[in-house]
Amino acid sequence: MNVRQSTLLNHVLYLEHYTPVGELARIIGCSEKTVRTDAKVVNEHLIHAGFSSRIGSKRGNGIRMVLAHGERGRLEAMVADSAIEMRPRLERFYRGMLLIACSPKAYTVDTLAHALFTNKQQLQMDMKWWGFMLNPFHLALRKKERLVIEGPELSLRFFIEYFFYKLDRRMMQNHIEPTFMSQDTQFLKTIVDEAEQEMGLQLSKNSRQQTSFYLKVMCARLRLGHALEADFKFEAAHPALAGKLKARFERHLATPVNDHEIALASNLFSCGTWQWSNRNIEEYEPSDSTVKLVKRIEAVLERKFGHAPDTSLHQRLLVLVDGALLRKACNLSIPGPIEHAVKYDNMDGFLLLTEALLEAPELRDFDVFGGDHTRIVMAMLEYLDHVRAERVFRVGLVVNAGVEQAAYGKYRLEKLTSKVRIVDVITENDVERPAPSATPLSDRFDFLISFEPLNSTFPSVTISEAIDEQDIMRLMTSIPTLGNSLEMQLHRMDVEDPVQEKDLASLAHAVHRELERKNVLHMENDRFARVFETSYFVSGGTLILPVFSPSVTGTCTVFFRADEFNMIGTLIKTIAVLLVSEADRPSVPSLTEQFKRVLAERAEPQDALTAYFSA
């Protein structure tokens, strides 16, 4: 398989329903004919590799993966490994940066090209992209007597720690980290084991490996004489652990190690992602300040949504809030891998919960990093579903069939979407030829759902008798277009002049200034900066910012053009803002679905950096 075919397999592997070929063609960046041809090639590859799973097609519906039992894990591994094999530029970046930053050997362009099995011209092209990625971290690649990376030591370490795993975690875990600084591997395994014993918990697999990799880089840089600058001062959250680490590292490196180096290393353990069993959660003892803060959070949730969180959510909040406050105190933000799933897939829930947490006066002191805010919201999504915070529509199910179809239709619809409640099952005659004494449909229902088109002007949605995921998607997208003011239409605006800012804080300020100028938002700049940091996320070449707040004066979506904004290595070309006012709270689910459709229509192609490393 080539890169495009591997990308197709990676997409369809996670599709639970048939997806139109045109939609996949738009995502991948090719023609519909190419998608169909690639699907056949992928199936041939699966047969050759001994898989029973296939990409299946259905006329009029598109294609999907038909998974054989027990093959998902093997397919995921095959896709990941084939992607690694086809990304030589990315591997050159990883190995090249580590050689420049961590090797005692001095490298020039010629000798580095030789070490990376490439030529000078190719390496010089690569290095332009390397410089582009270094820039947001205030680092620069310089050609002197040797290649060097100039800039703050802490920035260099966090660039390697954060960016390497952001680009391709699997490649890092399976191909780069195991072969880097192998002389320190056993020592650092002992260090991590002792840290876990001291903390009384086990790190997650990803957190353990990422922390170990930072410690390898730390050891390499200290051997080269590069310690943290004096103006970077850290205090250990757990002094006993820091004391043990200091003795261990000084003995291993045979040189004194300053307290701030050790405090940072210690805090990476303290602030890491730990494995939590139900028993660990139940037995966890947070600080008194955390207990009081969680009580305030729960009081806000009960006031907003009418129900207090249950005991299990209470315990999870104690753990999550305590960890979030610790990371804020240590000034260590730990990005989570679930940001897109929370902020995009569950955008309506994210908006409702974020508004509750950020707008409540009694929670103004609850200031945590955006990644931790996302984790806390993720833990509360189930609670939000239980309290049914969104509007539920009264629906009449029109059935001209047997009793079993009526029962099945009601069951499937209410199971697959929480937005509708089937208040009655009626016949086509009740709609098309109602009795003179019948109660008007508008008094009983918001709209109707039928399996055949109805000869009626009353709002209705037609779905198939199978009631599959495609039908639910059609139902959700149809609600705002029914023409009976069930839910408002989302107004769109475009800003003509491109945003020219070069850093995230300035970008947020420019967006805020324009929203104020358009009179759709009245919010203090500092307040907006916090909302921005908490809520934004990136998809492809688009920075997306959903905002639900009493400070919004006009519900709308606003699109900005960006002058190739360098978002930590991602080239941002579009900024998409969704604003929802308090008056439109009942329409939040519909507005977010409309916003997603607009994003899909205006999606930026794969960003330049990802495209370069995928080649």
Coordinates of C-alpha atoms in Angstrom, one line a residue:
M1 CA 0.0 0.0 0.0
N2 CA 1.1 3.6 -0.6
V3 CA 0.6 6.5 1.8
R4 CA -2.9 7.4 0.4
Q5 CA -4.1 3.8 0.6
S6 CA -2.8 3.5 4.1
T7 CA -4.7 6.7 5.0
L8 CA -7.9 5.3 3.5
L9 CA -7.6 2.2 5.6
N10 CA -6.9 4.2 8.7
H11 CA -10.1 6.3 8.2
V12 CA -12.5 3.4 7.4
L13 CA -11.1 1.3 10.2
Y14 CA -12.9 3.5 12.7
L15 CA -16.2 4.1 10.8
E16 CA -19.2 2.4 12.3
H17 CA -21.5 3.2 9.4
Y18 CA -21.3 3.6 5.6
T19 CA -19.6 6.8 4.6
P20 CA -20.1 8.5 1.1
V21 CA -17.1 8.1 -1.2
G22 CA -17.2 11.8 -1.9
E23 CA -16.7 12.6 1.8
L24 CA -13.7 10.3 2.0
A25 CA -12.3 11.7 -1.2
R26 CA -12.5 15.2 0.3
I27 CA -10.8 14.1 3.5
I28 CA -8.0 12.3 1.7
G29 CA -7.6 14.8 -1.1
C30 CA -8.3 12.7 -4.2
S31 CA -11.1 11.8 -6.6
E32 CA -14.0 9.5 -5.9
K33 CA -12.7 7.1 -8.6
T34 CA -9.3 7.0 -6.8
V35 CA -11.0 6.1 -3.5
R36 CA -12.8 3.2 -5.1
T37 CA -9.7 2.0 -6.8
D38 CA -7.7 2.3 -3.6
A39 CA -10.4 0.3 -1.7
K40 CA -9.8 -2.6 -4.1
V41 CA -6.0 -2.4 -3.6
V42 CA -6.4 -2.3 0.2
N43 CA -8.6 -5.4 0.0
E44 CA -6.0 -7.2 -2.1
H45 CA -3.4 -6.3 0.5
L46 CA -5.6 -7.6 3.3
I47 CA -6.0 -10.9 1.5
H48 CA -2.3 -11.2 1.0
A49 CA -1.6 -10.3 4.7
G50 CA -4.0 -13.1 5.8
F51 CA -6.9 -10.9 7.1
S52 CA -10.5 -11.7 6.8
S53 CA -11.7 -8.1 7.2
R54 CA -12.6 -6.2 4.0
I55 CA -13.7 -2.7 2.9
G56 CA -17.3 -3.2 1.9
S57 CA -19.5 -1.0 -0.3
K58 CA -23.2 -0.4 -0.6
R59 CA -24.7 1.4 -3.5
G60 CA -26.0 4.8 -2.5
N61 CA -24.5 4.6 1.0
G62 CA -20.7 4.5 0.4
I63 CA -18.1 2.3 2.0
R64 CA -17.2 1.0 5.4
M65 CA -14.9 -1.6 7.0
V66 CA -16.4 -5.0 7.6
L67 CA -14.3 -6.2 10.5
A68 CA -13.7 -9.9 11.2
H69 CA -13.8 -10.9 14.9
G70 CA -10.6 -10.1 16.7
E71 CA -8.7 -8.4 13.8
R72 CA -9.0 -4.7 14.8
G73 CA -5.9 -4.7 17.0
R74 CA -3.8 -6.4 14.3
L75 CA -5.1 -4.0 11.6
E76 CA -4.3 -1.0 13.8
A77 CA -0.8 -2.3 14.3
M78 CA -0.3 -2.9 10.5
V79 CA -1.6 0.6 9.6
A80 CA 0.7 2.2 12.2
D81 CA 3.8 0.2 11.1
S82 CA 3.2 0.8 7.4
A83 CA 2.8 4.5 8.2
I84 CA 6.2 4.5 9.9
E85 CA 7.9 2.7 7.0
M86 CA 6.6 5.4 4.6
R87 CA 7.7 8.5 6.6
P88 CA 11.5 8.7 6.1
R89 CA 11.4 12.5 6.5
L90 CA 9.9 12.2 9.9
E91 CA 12.5 9.6 11.0
R92 CA 15.3 11.9 9.7
F93 CA 13.8 14.7 11.8
Y94 CA 13.8 12.6 15.0
R95 CA 17.2 11.2 14.6
G96 CA 18.8 14.4 13.2
M97 CA 17.5 16.6 16.0
L98 CA 18.7 14.1 18.7
L99 CA 22.2 13.9 17.1
I100 CA 22.5 17.7 17.0
A101 CA 21.1 18.2 20.5
C102 CA 22.4 15.2 22.5
S103 CA 25.4 13.7 20.8
P104 CA 29.0 14.6 21.9
K105 CA 30.0 14.4 18.2
A106 CA 30.0 17.7 16.2
Y107 CA 27.9 17.5 13.1
T108 CA 28.0 19.6 9.9
V109 CA 25.4 19.5 7.2
D110 CA 27.6 17.0 5.2
T111 CA 28.4 14.7 8.2
L112 CA 24.8 14.7 9.4
A113 CA 23.5 13.9 5.9
H114 CA 25.8 10.9 5.9
A115 CA 24.7 9.8 9.3
L116 CA 21.0 10.0 8.2
F117 CA 21.6 8.2 4.9
T118 CA 20.5 11.1 2.8
N119 CA 22.1 13.8 0.6
K120 CA 23.1 17.3 1.4
Q121 CA 20.3 18.9 -0.8
Q122 CA 17.6 16.8 0.9
L123 CA 18.9 17.6 4.3
Q124 CA 18.9 21.3 3.7
M125 CA 15.3 21.1 2.6
D126 CA 14.5 19.1 5.8
M127 CA 16.3 21.7 7.9
K128 CA 14.0 24.5 6.7
W129 CA 11.0 22.5 8.1
W130 CA 13.0 21.8 11.3
G131 CA 13.5 25.5 11.8
F132 CA 9.8 26.2 11.2
M133 CA 9.0 23.8 14.0
L134 CA 11.6 25.2 16.4
N135 CA 10.4 28.8 16.0
P136 CA 7.4 28.7 18.3
F137 CA 9.7 27.4 21.1
H138 CA 12.0 30.4 20.6
L139 CA 14.7 28.1 19.3
A140 CA 16.8 28.3 16.1
L141 CA 19.0 25.9 14.1
R142 CA 22.3 27.6 13.3
K143 CA 25.2 26.5 11.0
K144 CA 28.5 27.4 12.7
E145 CA 31.6 25.3 13.0
R146 CA 29.0 22.7 13.8
L147 CA 25.2 22.5 13.7
V148 CA 23.7 23.9 17.0
I149 CA 20.3 24.6 18.4
E150 CA 20.3 28.0 20.0
G151 CA 17.7 29.1 22.6
P152 CA 16.7 28.5 26.2
E153 CA 17.7 25.0 27.5
L154 CA 14.2 24.4 29.0
S155 CA 12.6 25.2 25.7
L156 CA 14.8 22.8 23.9
R157 CA 14.0 20.0 26.3
F158 CA 10.3 20.6 26.2
F159 CA 10.4 20.9 22.4
I160 CA 11.9 17.4 22.2
E161 CA 9.6 16.1 24.9
Y162 CA 6.3 17.6 23.6
F163 CA 6.8 17.8 19.8
F164 CA 8.4 14.4 19.2
Y165 CA 5.4 12.6 20.7
K166 CA 2.9 15.0 19.1
L167 CA 4.0 14.1 15.6
D168 CA 3.9 10.3 16.0
R169 CA 3.7 8.7 19.4
R170 CA 3.8 5.1 18.0
M171 CA 7.0 5.8 16.0
M172 CA 8.6 7.4 19.1
Q173 CA 7.6 4.4 21.3
N174 CA 8.6 1.6 18.9
H175 CA 11.5 3.0 16.8
I176 CA 13.1 6.1 18.4
E177 CA 13.1 5.9 22.2
P178 CA 14.3 2.3 22.5
T179 CA 17.5 3.0 20.5
F180 CA 18.2 6.5 22.1
M181 CA 20.8 6.6 24.9
S182 CA 20.5 2.9 25.5
Q183 CA 23.3 3.1 28.2
D184 CA 20.8 4.9 30.5
T185 CA 17.8 2.6 29.9
Q186 CA 18.2 0.3 32.9
F187 CA 19.2 3.1 35.2
L188 CA 16.1 5.0 34.3
K189 CA 13.8 2.0 34.6
T190 CA 15.0 1.7 38.2
I191 CA 14.4 5.4 38.7
V192 CA 10.8 5.2 37.5
D193 CA 10.1 2.0 39.5
E194 CA 11.4 3.8 42.7
A195 CA 9.3 6.9 41.9
E196 CA 6.2 4.8 41.5
Q197 CA 6.9 3.1 44.8
E198 CA 7.4 6.5 46.5
M199 CA 4.2 7.9 45.1
G200 CA 2.2 4.7 45.8
L201 CA 0.8 4.6 42.2
Q202 CA 1.8 3.4 38.8
L203 CA 2.2 5.7 35.8
S204 CA 0.2 5.0 32.7
K205 CA 2.2 3.4 29.9
N206 CA 2.4 6.5 27.8
S207 CA 3.3 8.8 30.8
R208 CA 6.0 6.3 32.0
Q209 CA 7.6 6.2 28.6
Q210 CA 7.4 9.9 27.9
T211 CA 8.9 10.7 31.4
S212 CA 11.7 8.3 30.8
F213 CA 12.5 9.9 27.4
Y214 CA 12.7 13.3 29.0
L215 CA 15.1 11.9 31.6
K216 CA 17.3 10.4 28.8
V217 CA 17.5 13.8 27.2
M218 CA 18.2 15.5 30.5
C219 CA 21.1 13.0 31.1
A220 CA 22.5 13.6 27.6
R221 CA 22.4 17.4 27.9
L222 CA 23.9 17.4 31.4
R223 CA 26.8 15.3 30.1
L224 CA 27.4 17.9 27.4
G225 CA 27.4 20.7 30.1
H226 CA 23.9 22.1 29.3
A227 CA 22.0 22.6 32.6
L228 CA 18.9 24.6 33.1
E229 CA 19.4 28.3 33.3
A230 CA 19.5 30.0 36.7
D231 CA 16.3 32.0 36.0
F232 CA 14.3 28.7 35.6
K233 CA 13.5 27.9 39.2
F234 CA 11.3 24.9 40.2
E235 CA 10.2 23.7 43.6
A236 CA 9.6 20.0 44.2
A237 CA 6.0 19.0 44.9
H238 CA 7.3 15.9 46.7
P239 CA 10.6 16.8 48.5
A240 CA 11.2 13.2 49.6
L241 CA 11.1 11.9 46.0
A242 CA 13.3 14.8 44.9
G243 CA 15.9 13.9 47.5
K244 CA 16.1 10.3 46.3
L245 CA 16.4 11.4 42.7
K246 CA 19.2 13.8 43.4
A247 CA 21.3 11.1 45.1
R248 CA 20.6 8.7 42.3
F249 CA 21.4 11.1 39.4
E250 CA 24.6 12.5 40.9
R251 CA 25.9 9.0 41.4
H252 CA 25.0 7.9 37.9
L253 CA 26.3 11.0 36.2
A254 CA 29.3 11.4 38.5
T255 CA 28.7 15.1 38.8
P256 CA 26.7 17.5 40.9
V257 CA 23.1 18.2 39.7
N258 CA 21.4 21.4 40.7
D259 CA 18.2 21.4 42.7
H260 CA 16.1 22.9 40.0
E261 CA 17.0 20.1 37.6
I262 CA 16.0 17.6 40.2
A263 CA 12.8 19.5 41.1
L264 CA 11.6 19.5 37.5
A265 CA 12.4 15.8 37.1
S266 CA 10.6 15.0 40.3
N267 CA 7.6 17.1 39.3
L268 CA 7.3 15.2 36.0
F269 CA 6.5 12.2 38.1
S270 CA 4.2 14.1 40.5
C271 CA 2.2 15.7 37.6
G272 CA 2.2 12.6 35.4
T273 CA -0.8 10.5 34.3
W274 CA -1.3 7.7 36.9
Q275 CA -3.2 4.5 36.6
W276 CA -6.4 4.6 38.7
S277 CA -8.4 1.6 39.8
N278 CA -11.8 2.1 41.5
R279 CA -10.1 1.2 44.8
N280 CA -7.4 3.8 44.3
I281 CA -10.0 6.5 43.5
E282 CA -12.2 5.6 46.6
E283 CA -9.2 5.6 48.9
Y284 CA -7.6 8.8 47.5
E285 CA -7.2 11.6 50.1
P286 CA -7.0 15.0 48.4
S287 CA -6.0 18.3 50.1
D288 CA -8.5 20.2 52.1
S289 CA -8.5 23.0 49.6
T290 CA -9.4 20.6 46.8
V291 CA -12.3 19.1 48.8
K292 CA -13.7 22.6 49.3
L293 CA -13.3 23.5 45.7
V294 CA -15.0 20.4 44.5
K295 CA -18.0 21.1 46.8
R296 CA -18.2 24.5 45.1
I297 CA -18.1 22.9 41.6
E298 CA -20.8 20.5 42.6
A299 CA -23.0 23.3 43.9
V300 CA -22.7 25.1 40.6
L301 CA -23.5 21.9 38.6
E302 CA -26.6 21.3 40.8
R303 CA -27.8 24.9 40.3
K304 CA -27.2 24.8 36.6
F305 CA -28.5 21.4 35.7
G306 CA -30.8 20.6 38.6
H307 CA -29.0 17.5 40.0
A308 CA -26.0 17.0 42.2
P309 CA -23.2 14.8 40.9
D310 CA -23.3 11.2 42.4
T311 CA -20.6 9.7 44.6
S312 CA -18.6 8.2 41.8
L313 CA -18.3 11.5 40.0
H314 CA -17.5 13.2 43.3
Q315 CA -14.5 10.9 43.8
R316 CA -13.3 11.3 40.2
L317 CA -13.5 15.1 40.6
L318 CA -11.4 15.0 43.7
V319 CA -8.6 13.1 41.9
L320 CA -8.8 15.3 38.7
V321 CA -9.1 18.6 40.4
D322 CA -6.2 17.8 42.8
G323 CA -4.0 16.8 39.9
A324 CA -5.0 19.9 37.9
L325 CA -4.1 22.2 40.8
L326 CA -0.8 20.5 41.4
R327 CA 0.2 20.9 37.7
K328 CA -0.8 24.5 37.8
A329 CA 1.3 25.1 40.9
C330 CA 4.3 23.3 39.3
N331 CA 3.6 25.1 36.0
L332 CA 3.6 21.9 34.0
S333 CA 0.8 21.5 31.5
I334 CA 0.3 17.9 30.3
P335 CA -1.6 17.8 27.0
G336 CA -4.2 15.0 26.7
P337 CA -4.8 12.8 23.7
I338 CA -8.5 13.2 24.0
E339 CA -9.0 16.9 23.2
H340 CA -10.6 16.4 19.8
A341 CA -13.0 13.7 21.1
V342 CA -14.2 16.1 23.9
K343 CA -14.2 19.5 22.2
Y344 CA -15.4 18.4 18.7
D345 CA -17.3 15.1 19.1
N346 CA -19.0 16.3 22.3
M347 CA -19.0 20.0 21.5
D348 CA -22.5 20.7 22.9
G349 CA -21.6 19.1 26.3
F350 CA -18.2 20.8 26.3
L351 CA -19.9 24.2 25.9
L352 CA -22.5 23.7 28.6
L353 CA -20.0 22.4 31.1
T354 CA -17.4 25.0 30.3
E355 CA -19.9 27.8 30.6
A356 CA -20.8 26.4 34.1
L357 CA -17.2 26.2 35.2
L358 CA -15.9 29.5 33.8
E359 CA -18.9 31.8 34.3
A360 CA -19.9 31.0 37.9
P361 CA -18.7 33.8 40.2
E362 CA -17.8 31.4 43.0
L363 CA -15.4 29.6 40.6
R364 CA -13.4 32.6 39.4
D365 CA -10.4 31.3 41.3
F366 CA -10.6 27.9 39.7
D367 CA -7.8 28.5 37.2
V368 CA -6.2 25.3 35.6
F369 CA -4.5 24.5 32.3
G370 CA -6.7 23.9 29.3
G371 CA -5.7 20.2 29.1
D372 CA -6.8 19.7 32.7
H373 CA -10.1 21.5 32.1
T374 CA -10.7 19.1 29.2
R375 CA -10.0 16.1 31.4
I376 CA -12.5 17.4 34.0
V377 CA -15.2 18.1 31.4
M378 CA -14.6 14.6 29.9
A379 CA -15.3 13.1 33.3
M380 CA -18.6 15.0 33.6
L381 CA -20.1 14.2 30.2
E382 CA -21.9 11.1 31.5
Y383 CA -23.4 13.3 34.3
L384 CA -24.6 15.8 31.7
D385 CA -26.3 13.0 29.7
H386 CA -28.1 11.7 32.8
V387 CA -29.5 15.1 33.7
R388 CA -30.7 15.6 30.1
A389 CA -29.5 19.2 30.0
E390 CA -30.3 19.6 26.3
R391 CA -33.7 20.2 24.7
V392 CA -35.7 17.0 24.1
F393 CA -38.2 17.2 21.2
R394 CA -41.7 15.8 21.3
V395 CA -41.9 13.5 18.3
G396 CA -44.8 11.6 16.7
L397 CA -43.7 8.3 15.0
V398 CA -45.8 7.7 11.9
V399 CA -46.0 3.9 11.2
N400 CA -48.2 2.2 8.6
A401 CA -47.1 -1.3 9.5
G402 CA -47.4 -3.9 12.3
V403 CA -47.1 -3.4 16.0
E404 CA -43.6 -4.8 16.0
Q405 CA -42.3 -2.0 13.7
A406 CA -43.9 0.6 15.9
A407 CA -42.2 -0.9 19.0
Y408 CA -38.9 -1.3 17.3
G409 CA -38.9 2.2 15.9
K410 CA -39.7 3.8 19.2
Y411 CA -36.9 1.7 20.9
R412 CA -34.2 2.4 18.3
L413 CA -34.8 6.1 18.1
E414 CA -34.8 6.7 21.8
K415 CA -31.8 4.5 22.3
L416 CA -29.7 6.1 19.5
T417 CA -30.5 9.7 20.3
S418 CA -31.3 11.4 23.5
K419 CA -32.7 14.4 21.7
V420 CA -36.1 12.9 20.9
R421 CA -38.9 11.4 22.9
I422 CA -41.6 9.5 21.1
V423 CA -44.7 10.8 22.7
D424 CA -47.1 8.8 20.5
V425 CA -47.2 6.4 17.6
I426 CA -49.7 7.4 14.9
T427 CA -50.8 6.3 11.4
E428 CA -50.5 8.1 8.1
N429 CA -54.2 8.7 8.1
D430 CA -53.9 10.6 11.4
V431 CA -51.5 13.0 9.6
E432 CA -53.0 13.2 6.1
R433 CA -56.7 12.9 6.9
P434 CA -57.2 13.9 10.5
A435 CA -60.6 13.7 12.1
P436 CA -62.3 17.1 12.6
S437 CA -62.3 16.7 16.3
A438 CA -58.6 15.6 16.5
T439 CA -56.2 17.7 18.5
P440 CA -53.9 19.7 16.2
L441 CA -50.5 18.1 15.5
S442 CA -48.8 21.3 16.6
D443 CA -50.2 20.9 20.1
R444 CA -48.9 17.4 20.4
F445 CA -45.6 17.2 18.6
D446 CA -42.6 19.3 17.6
F447 CA -42.2 17.3 14.4
L448 CA -42.9 13.8 13.0
I449 CA -40.7 10.9 12.0
S450 CA -41.9 8.5 9.3
F451 CA -40.6 5.7 7.1
E452 CA -42.3 7.0 4.0
P453 CA -42.7 10.6 2.7
L454 CA -45.9 12.2 4.1
N455 CA -48.4 14.2 2.2
S456 CA -48.6 16.9 4.8
T457 CA -47.2 20.4 5.5
F458 CA -46.4 19.6 9.1
P459 CA -42.7 19.3 9.7
S460 CA -41.4 15.7 9.3
V461 CA -38.2 13.7 8.7
T462 CA -38.2 10.5 6.6
I463 CA -35.8 7.7 7.6
S464 CA -35.3 4.1 6.7
E465 CA -36.9 1.2 8.5
A466 CA -33.4 0.0 9.6
I467 CA -32.9 3.1 11.7
D468 CA -29.1 3.0 11.4
E469 CA -26.5 5.6 12.3
Q470 CA -27.0 7.3 8.9
D471 CA -30.6 7.8 9.7
I472 CA -29.8 9.3 13.1
M473 CA -27.3 11.7 11.4
R474 CA -30.0 12.7 8.8
L475 CA -32.4 13.2 11.7
M476 CA -30.1 15.4 13.7
T477 CA -29.1 17.6 10.7
S478 CA -32.7 18.0 9.6
I479 CA -34.0 19.4 12.8
P480 CA -32.8 23.0 12.2
T481 CA -34.2 23.0 8.6
L482 CA -37.7 21.9 9.4
G483 CA -39.0 25.4 9.0
N484 CA -41.1 25.6 12.2
S485 CA -38.6 27.5 14.3
L486 CA -37.7 24.5 16.3
E487 CA -34.1 25.6 16.3
M488 CA -32.5 28.7 14.9
Q489 CA -30.4 28.9 11.8
L490 CA -26.7 29.7 12.5
H491 CA -25.7 33.0 11.1
R492 CA -22.2 33.1 9.4
M493 CA -19.8 36.0 9.1
D494 CA -16.3 36.3 7.5
V495 CA -13.6 38.7 8.4
E496 CA -11.9 40.1 5.3
D497 CA -8.5 41.2 6.6
P498 CA -6.2 38.2 7.5
V499 CA -4.9 37.9 11.1
Q500 CA -1.1 38.8 11.1
E501 CA -0.1 37.9 14.7
K502 CA 2.8 35.5 15.3
D503 CA 2.1 34.2 18.8
L504 CA -1.0 32.7 20.5
A505 CA -1.6 35.4 23.0
S506 CA -1.5 38.1 20.3
L507 CA -3.8 36.0 18.1
A508 CA -6.3 35.6 20.9
H509 CA -6.3 39.4 21.4
A510 CA -6.8 40.1 17.7
V511 CA -9.8 37.7 17.6
H512 CA -11.3 39.3 20.7
R513 CA -10.8 42.8 19.3
E514 CA -12.6 41.8 16.0
L515 CA -15.5 40.1 17.8
E516 CA -16.0 43.2 20.0
R517 CA -15.9 45.4 16.9
K518 CA -18.6 43.3 15.3
N519 CA -20.7 43.7 18.4
V520 CA -21.2 40.0 18.9
L521 CA -19.2 39.7 22.2
H522 CA -18.7 42.0 25.2
M523 CA -16.0 40.4 27.4
E524 CA -12.9 41.7 29.1
N525 CA -9.7 40.8 27.2
D526 CA -8.2 38.9 30.2
R527 CA -11.4 36.9 30.5
F528 CA -11.4 36.1 26.8
A529 CA -7.8 35.0 27.0
R530 CA -8.7 32.4 29.6
V531 CA -11.7 31.2 27.6
F532 CA -9.5 31.0 24.5
E533 CA -6.8 29.0 26.2
T534 CA -9.4 26.6 27.7
S535 CA -11.6 26.1 24.7
Y536 CA -9.6 26.2 21.4
F537 CA -8.4 23.2 19.5
V538 CA -6.8 22.5 16.1
S539 CA -8.2 20.3 13.3
G540 CA -6.1 20.2 10.2
G541 CA -5.2 23.7 9.2
T542 CA -8.1 25.2 11.2
L543 CA -8.0 26.6 14.8
I544 CA -11.5 26.1 16.2
L545 CA -12.9 28.2 19.1
P546 CA -16.4 27.3 20.5
V547 CA -17.7 29.9 23.1
F548 CA -21.0 29.8 25.1
S549 CA -21.3 32.7 27.5
P550 CA -23.6 35.4 28.8
S551 CA -21.1 37.8 27.3
V552 CA -22.1 36.7 23.8
T553 CA -24.5 39.2 22.4
G554 CA -25.2 37.6 19.0
T555 CA -25.2 33.8 18.3
C556 CA -23.2 33.3 15.1
T557 CA -20.1 31.8 13.6
V558 CA -17.1 34.0 12.5
F559 CA -14.4 32.9 10.2
F560 CA -11.0 34.6 10.1
R561 CA -8.2 34.1 7.6
A562 CA -4.7 33.6 9.2
D563 CA -1.5 34.6 7.5
E564 CA 0.0 31.1 7.9
F565 CA 0.1 31.2 11.7
N566 CA 2.6 28.8 13.1
M567 CA 0.7 26.8 15.8
I568 CA 3.5 24.8 17.3
G569 CA 4.4 23.3 13.9
T570 CA 0.9 23.3 12.4
L571 CA 0.3 25.9 9.7
I572 CA -3.1 27.5 10.6
K573 CA -4.9 29.1 7.7
T574 CA -8.4 29.5 9.2
I575 CA -9.8 30.5 12.6
A576 CA -13.4 29.4 13.1
V577 CA -15.3 30.8 16.1
L578 CA -18.7 29.7 17.3
L579 CA -20.5 32.1 19.6
V580 CA -23.6 31.0 21.4
S581 CA -25.6 33.4 23.6
E582 CA -27.4 32.5 26.9
A583 CA -30.7 33.1 25.2
D584 CA -30.0 30.2 22.8
R585 CA -29.0 27.7 25.5
P586 CA -31.8 25.3 24.4
S587 CA -30.4 25.3 20.8
V588 CA -26.7 24.5 21.8
P589 CA -26.9 20.9 20.4
S590 CA -28.4 22.0 17.1
L591 CA -26.0 25.0 16.7
T592 CA -22.9 22.8 17.3
E593 CA -24.1 20.3 14.7
Q594 CA -24.6 23.1 12.2
F595 CA -21.2 24.5 13.1
K596 CA -19.6 21.1 12.4
R597 CA -21.3 20.9 9.0
V598 CA -19.9 24.4 8.2
L599 CA -16.5 23.3 9.3
A600 CA -16.7 20.2 7.0
E601 CA -17.7 22.4 4.1
R602 CA -14.9 24.8 4.6
A603 CA -12.3 22.3 5.9
E604 CA -8.7 23.2 5.2
P605 CA -6.7 20.5 3.4
Q606 CA -4.0 18.7 5.4
D607 CA -1.6 21.2 6.9
A608 CA 1.7 21.7 5.1
L609 CA 3.8 20.2 7.9
T610 CA 1.8 17.0 8.1
A611 CA 1.8 16.7 4.3
Y612 CA 5.6 17.1 4.2
F613 CA 6.2 14.4 6.8
S614 CA 3.7 12.0 5.3
A615 CA 5.6 12.0 2.0

